[in-house]
Amino acid sequence: EIVLTQSPGTLSLSPGERATLSCRASQSVNNNYLAWYQQKPGQPPRLLIHGASSRATGIPDRFSGSGSGTDFTLTVSRLEPEDFAMYYCQQYGSSPLYTFGQGTKLEIK
Amino acid sequence: EVQLLESGGGLVQPGGSLRLSCAASGFTFSSYVMCWVRQAPGKGPECVSSITGDSIYTYYAASVKGRFTISRDNSKNTLFLEMNNLRVDDTAIYYCARRGSTYAFDYWGQGTLVPVSS
């Protein structure tokens, strides 16, 4: 069974800084079917990145995804006030078919 | 505009049943895999069940297998989740989500809350 481990659990940064979030899989992610989501309180998750590195429609280019195999990274190049939220990674293909990480909270320092 | 609207949530006692619905619009519903994703308070999301556009293939997480049943009515653009023998740890917001071509969930509803408590 594949497990996604996100780190750090909480990341405290200031607007304008660069954020680097990690998602590590316990086994290789099938075809790099790895996605990243942003979630704000009271809202559903919002797709940011799919296929490990492709931005979803309407997502600003300050968000970028990278990685392959078992190690993936979400980078926010210059944090805007609206970027402070929870972030989750998610894989498709390995058992269980869909798996989410436990999340990283990006908070204002 | 893609829209997903869940309904049917509400307080239920342990051992009880509930049927969730998700009305879809703005896309060709029958062409997409649809999923029910739940999120317990303070926890990450969990896809509990999915169904292909033609209803041939379904998936259930181990935590709900044998208790939940997913179905869809493509003539009414509606997704369903029949939940039986509910447990306290089924308490969550239940979202319906569309699975896009790259296997990510590209559209989500606003969710419906299912508290399971005596």
GROMACS .gro file of C-alpha atoms in nm:
model
  227
    1GLU     CA    1   0.000   0.000   0.000
    2ILE     CA    2   0.139   0.336  -0.106
    3VAL     CA    3   0.174   0.609   0.154
    4LEU     CA    4   0.238   0.976   0.076
    5THR     CA    5   0.433   1.166   0.341
    6GLN     CA    6   0.434   1.544   0.321
    7SER     CA    7   0.690   1.766   0.485
    8PRO     CA    8   0.713   1.988   0.668
    9GLY     CA    9   0.388   1.963   0.858
   10THR     CA   10   0.383   2.340   0.898
   11LEU     CA   11   0.582   2.598   0.703
   12SER     CA   12   0.602   2.954   0.837
   13LEU     CA   13   0.706   3.213   0.580
   14SER     CA   14   0.647   3.576   0.490
   15PRO     CA   15   0.482   3.717   0.177
   16GLY     CA   16   0.736   3.748  -0.102
   17GLU     CA   17   0.938   3.449   0.016
   18ARG     CA   18   0.978   3.120  -0.166
   19ALA     CA   19   0.799   2.809  -0.039
   20THR     CA   20   0.915   2.454  -0.103
   21LEU     CA   21   0.680   2.170  -0.005
   22SER     CA   22   0.776   1.804  -0.025
   23CYS     CA   23   0.575   1.489  -0.096
   24ARG     CA   24   0.749   1.155  -0.065
   25ALA     CA   25   0.587   0.828  -0.175
   26SER     CA   26   0.660   0.493  -0.014
   27GLN     CA   27   0.685   0.342  -0.364
   28SER     CA   28   0.714   0.482  -0.713
   29VAL     CA   29   0.411   0.679  -0.832
   30ASN     CA   30   0.260   0.524  -1.140
   31ASN     CA   31   0.339   0.733  -1.452
   32ASN     CA   32   0.400   1.035  -1.228
   33TYR     CA   33   0.026   1.068  -1.169
   34LEU     CA   34   0.090   1.307  -0.883
   35ALA     CA   35  -0.127   1.611  -0.814
   36TRP     CA   36  -0.114   1.903  -0.573
   37TYR     CA   37  -0.415   2.081  -0.422
   38GLN     CA   38  -0.463   2.397  -0.219
   39GLN     CA   39  -0.739   2.415   0.041
   40LYS     CA   40  -0.861   2.715   0.235
   41PRO     CA   41  -1.093   2.691   0.538
   42GLY     CA   42  -1.451   2.614   0.446
   43GLN     CA   43  -1.366   2.542   0.083
   44PRO     CA   44  -1.306   2.225  -0.118
   45PRO     CA   45  -0.956   2.147  -0.239
   46ARG     CA   46  -0.849   2.327  -0.557
   47LEU     CA   47  -0.633   2.154  -0.815
   48LEU     CA   48  -0.299   2.330  -0.869
   49ILE     CA   49  -0.072   2.078  -1.039
   50HIS     CA   50  -0.138   1.750  -1.223
   51GLY     CA   51   0.098   1.500  -1.380
   52ALA     CA   52   0.361   1.614  -1.128
   53SER     CA   53   0.449   1.934  -1.316
   54SER     CA   54   0.156   2.066  -1.524
   55ARG     CA   55  -0.034   2.366  -1.392
   56ALA     CA   56  -0.411   2.335  -1.391
   57THR     CA   57  -0.621   2.587  -1.578
   58GLY     CA   58  -0.604   2.935  -1.429
   59ILE     CA   59  -0.325   2.863  -1.180
   60PRO     CA   60  -0.064   3.142  -1.157
   61ASP     CA   61   0.285   3.063  -1.282
   62ARG     CA   62   0.436   3.125  -0.939
   63PHE     CA   63   0.318   2.770  -0.862
   64SER     CA   64   0.534   2.494  -1.004
   65GLY     CA   65   0.565   2.121  -0.952
   66SER     CA   66   0.860   1.892  -1.004
   67GLY     CA   67   0.986   1.545  -0.927
   68SER     CA   68   0.939   1.187  -1.035
   69GLY     CA   69   0.934   0.838  -0.894
   70THR     CA   70   0.902   0.879  -0.520
   71ASP     CA   71   1.003   1.242  -0.456
   72PHE     CA   72   0.793   1.540  -0.557
   73THR     CA   73   0.806   1.911  -0.481
   74LEU     CA   74   0.561   2.199  -0.500
   75THR     CA   75   0.728   2.539  -0.519
   76VAL     CA   76   0.563   2.877  -0.477
   77SER     CA   77   0.817   3.124  -0.608
   78ARG     CA   78   0.694   3.445  -0.439
   79LEU     CA   79   0.425   3.404  -0.177
   80GLU     CA   80   0.116   3.619  -0.205
   81PRO     CA   81  -0.115   3.670   0.096
   82GLU     CA   82  -0.379   3.444  -0.064
   83ASP     CA   83  -0.131   3.151  -0.088
   84PHE     CA   84  -0.137   3.079   0.285
   85ALA     CA   85  -0.345   2.763   0.311
   86MET     CA   86  -0.325   2.383   0.340
   87TYR     CA   87  -0.161   2.190   0.059
   88TYR     CA   88  -0.212   1.824  -0.022
   89CYS     CA   89  -0.047   1.589  -0.267
   90GLN     CA   90  -0.238   1.299  -0.422
   91GLN     CA   91  -0.142   0.999  -0.632
   92TYR     CA   92  -0.336   0.774  -0.865
   93GLY     CA   93  -0.269   0.419  -0.967
   94SER     CA   94  -0.110   0.231  -0.683
   95SER     CA   95  -0.312   0.052  -0.419
   96PRO     CA   96  -0.517   0.211  -0.281
   97LEU     CA   97  -0.618   0.361  -0.613
   98TYR     CA   98  -0.621   0.718  -0.487
   99THR     CA   99  -0.410   0.837  -0.197
  100PHE     CA  100  -0.368   1.181  -0.042
  101GLY     CA  101  -0.089   1.300   0.180
  102GLN     CA  102  -0.161   1.434   0.528
  103GLY     CA  103  -0.100   1.791   0.421
  104THR     CA  104   0.133   2.085   0.479
  105LYS     CA  105   0.003   2.401   0.642
  106LEU     CA  106   0.159   2.713   0.492
  107GLU     CA  107   0.119   2.990   0.746
  108ILE     CA  108   0.219   3.353   0.767
  109LYS     CA  109   0.530   3.413   0.977
  110GLU     CA  110  -1.925   2.634  -1.632
  111VAL     CA  111  -1.873   2.305  -1.451
  112GLN     CA  112  -2.088   2.275  -1.140
  113LEU     CA  113  -2.124   1.995  -0.887
  114LEU     CA  114  -2.387   2.023  -0.616
  115GLU     CA  115  -2.409   1.768  -0.336
  116SER     CA  116  -2.715   1.703  -0.122
  117GLY     CA  117  -2.845   1.448   0.123
  118GLY     CA  118  -2.615   1.497   0.419
  119GLY     CA  119  -2.731   1.530   0.776
  120LEU     CA  120  -2.708   1.387   1.124
  121VAL     CA  121  -2.741   1.009   1.139
  122GLN     CA  122  -2.705   0.760   1.423
  123PRO     CA  123  -2.443   0.485   1.421
  124GLY     CA  124  -2.575   0.190   1.222
  125GLY     CA  125  -2.798   0.416   1.017
  126SER     CA  126  -2.814   0.482   0.643
  127LEU     CA  127  -2.798   0.784   0.416
  128ARG     CA  128  -2.804   0.849   0.043
  129LEU     CA  129  -2.598   1.131  -0.100
  130SER     CA  130  -2.661   1.286  -0.441
  131CYS     CA  131  -2.446   1.505  -0.664
  132ALA     CA  132  -2.605   1.700  -0.949
  133ALA     CA  133  -2.360   1.779  -1.227
  134SER     CA  134  -2.382   2.040  -1.501
  135GLY     CA  135  -2.165   2.221  -1.753
  136PHE     CA  136  -1.990   1.914  -1.898
  137THR     CA  137  -2.062   1.579  -2.061
  138PHE     CA  138  -2.125   1.388  -1.739
  139SER     CA  139  -2.120   1.042  -1.895
  140SER     CA  140  -1.764   1.092  -2.022
  141TYR     CA  141  -1.600   1.126  -1.682
  142VAL     CA  142  -1.501   0.912  -1.388
  143MET     CA  143  -1.663   1.057  -1.078
  144CYS     CA  144  -1.551   1.016  -0.719
  145TRP     CA  145  -1.679   1.069  -0.369
  146VAL     CA  146  -1.405   1.221  -0.158
  147ARG     CA  147  -1.453   1.270   0.213
  148GLN     CA  148  -1.265   1.479   0.463
  149ALA     CA  149  -1.294   1.419   0.835
  150PRO     CA  150  -1.245   1.719   1.066
  151GLY     CA  151  -0.879   1.823   1.067
  152LYS     CA  152  -0.777   1.541   0.832
  153GLY     CA  153  -0.668   1.508   0.471
  154PRO     CA  154  -0.907   1.404   0.195
  155GLU     CA  155  -0.985   1.040   0.121
  156CYS     CA  156  -1.139   0.911  -0.199
  157VAL     CA  157  -1.385   0.652  -0.073
  158SER     CA  158  -1.540   0.548  -0.404
  159SER     CA  159  -1.524   0.611  -0.777
  160ILE     CA  160  -1.720   0.502  -1.084
  161THR     CA  161  -1.644   0.507  -1.455
  162GLY     CA  162  -1.866   0.696  -1.697
  163ASP     CA  163  -2.036   0.378  -1.814
  164SER     CA  164  -2.074   0.243  -1.457
  165ILE     CA  165  -1.880  -0.070  -1.550
  166TYR     CA  166  -1.597  -0.020  -1.304
  167THR     CA  167  -1.625   0.093  -0.944
  168TYR     CA  168  -1.368   0.141  -0.671
  169TYR     CA  169  -1.413   0.138  -0.295
  170ALA     CA  170  -1.164   0.221  -0.026
  171ALA     CA  171  -1.111  -0.057   0.225
  172SER     CA  172  -1.269   0.160   0.495
  173VAL     CA  173  -1.611   0.157   0.323
  174LYS     CA  174  -1.613  -0.161   0.115
  175GLY     CA  175  -1.927  -0.364   0.176
  176ARG     CA  176  -2.110  -0.070   0.337
  177PHE     CA  177  -2.115   0.200   0.066
  178THR     CA  178  -2.246   0.172  -0.291
  179ILE     CA  179  -2.172   0.422  -0.567
  180SER     CA  180  -2.397   0.464  -0.870
  181ARG     CA  181  -2.485   0.719  -1.133
  182ASP     CA  182  -2.775   0.814  -1.360
  183ASN     CA  183  -2.627   0.964  -1.677
  184SER     CA  184  -2.974   1.057  -1.806
  185LYS     CA  185  -3.010   1.288  -1.506
  186ASN     CA  186  -2.643   1.387  -1.471
  187THR     CA  187  -2.646   1.269  -1.112
  188LEU     CA  188  -2.403   1.073  -0.895
  189PHE     CA  189  -2.511   0.883  -0.585
  190LEU     CA  190  -2.355   0.731  -0.275
  191GLU     CA  191  -2.562   0.489  -0.070
  192MET     CA  192  -2.413   0.462   0.279
  193ASN     CA  193  -2.520   0.184   0.514
  194ASN     CA  194  -2.414   0.073   0.861
  195LEU     CA  195  -2.261   0.414   0.924
  196ARG     CA  196  -1.998   0.447   1.193
  197VAL     CA  197  -1.880   0.740   1.401
  198ASP     CA  198  -1.556   0.747   1.200
  199ASP     CA  199  -1.754   0.805   0.880
  200THR     CA  200  -1.818   1.157   1.007
  201ALA     CA  201  -1.687   1.392   0.739
  202ILE     CA  202  -1.766   1.639   0.468
  203TYR     CA  203  -1.844   1.441   0.155
  204TYR     CA  204  -1.747   1.598  -0.176
  205CYS     CA  205  -1.819   1.477  -0.525
  206ALA     CA  206  -1.530   1.538  -0.760
  207ARG     CA  207  -1.468   1.494  -1.129
  208ARG     CA  208  -1.158   1.301  -1.225
  209GLY     CA  209  -0.987   1.466  -1.517
  210SER     CA  210  -0.788   1.310  -1.799
  211THR     CA  211  -0.465   1.317  -1.597
  212TYR     CA  212  -0.626   1.132  -1.303
  213ALA     CA  213  -0.642   1.437  -1.080
  214PHE     CA  214  -0.967   1.574  -0.937
  215ASP     CA  215  -1.017   1.889  -1.141
  216TYR     CA  216  -1.360   2.000  -1.018
  217TRP     CA  217  -1.515   1.965  -0.673
  218GLY     CA  218  -1.853   2.039  -0.523
  219GLN     CA  219  -1.890   2.242  -0.204
  220GLY     CA  220  -1.957   1.927  -0.002
  221THR     CA  221  -2.228   1.797   0.227
  222LEU     CA  222  -2.170   1.729   0.597
  223VAL     CA  223  -2.242   1.386   0.740
  224PRO     CA  224  -2.214   1.372   1.120
  225VAL     CA  225  -2.258   1.023   1.263
  226SER     CA  226  -2.344   1.042   1.630
  227SER     CA  227  -2.587   0.907   1.885
   0.00000   0.00000   0.00000
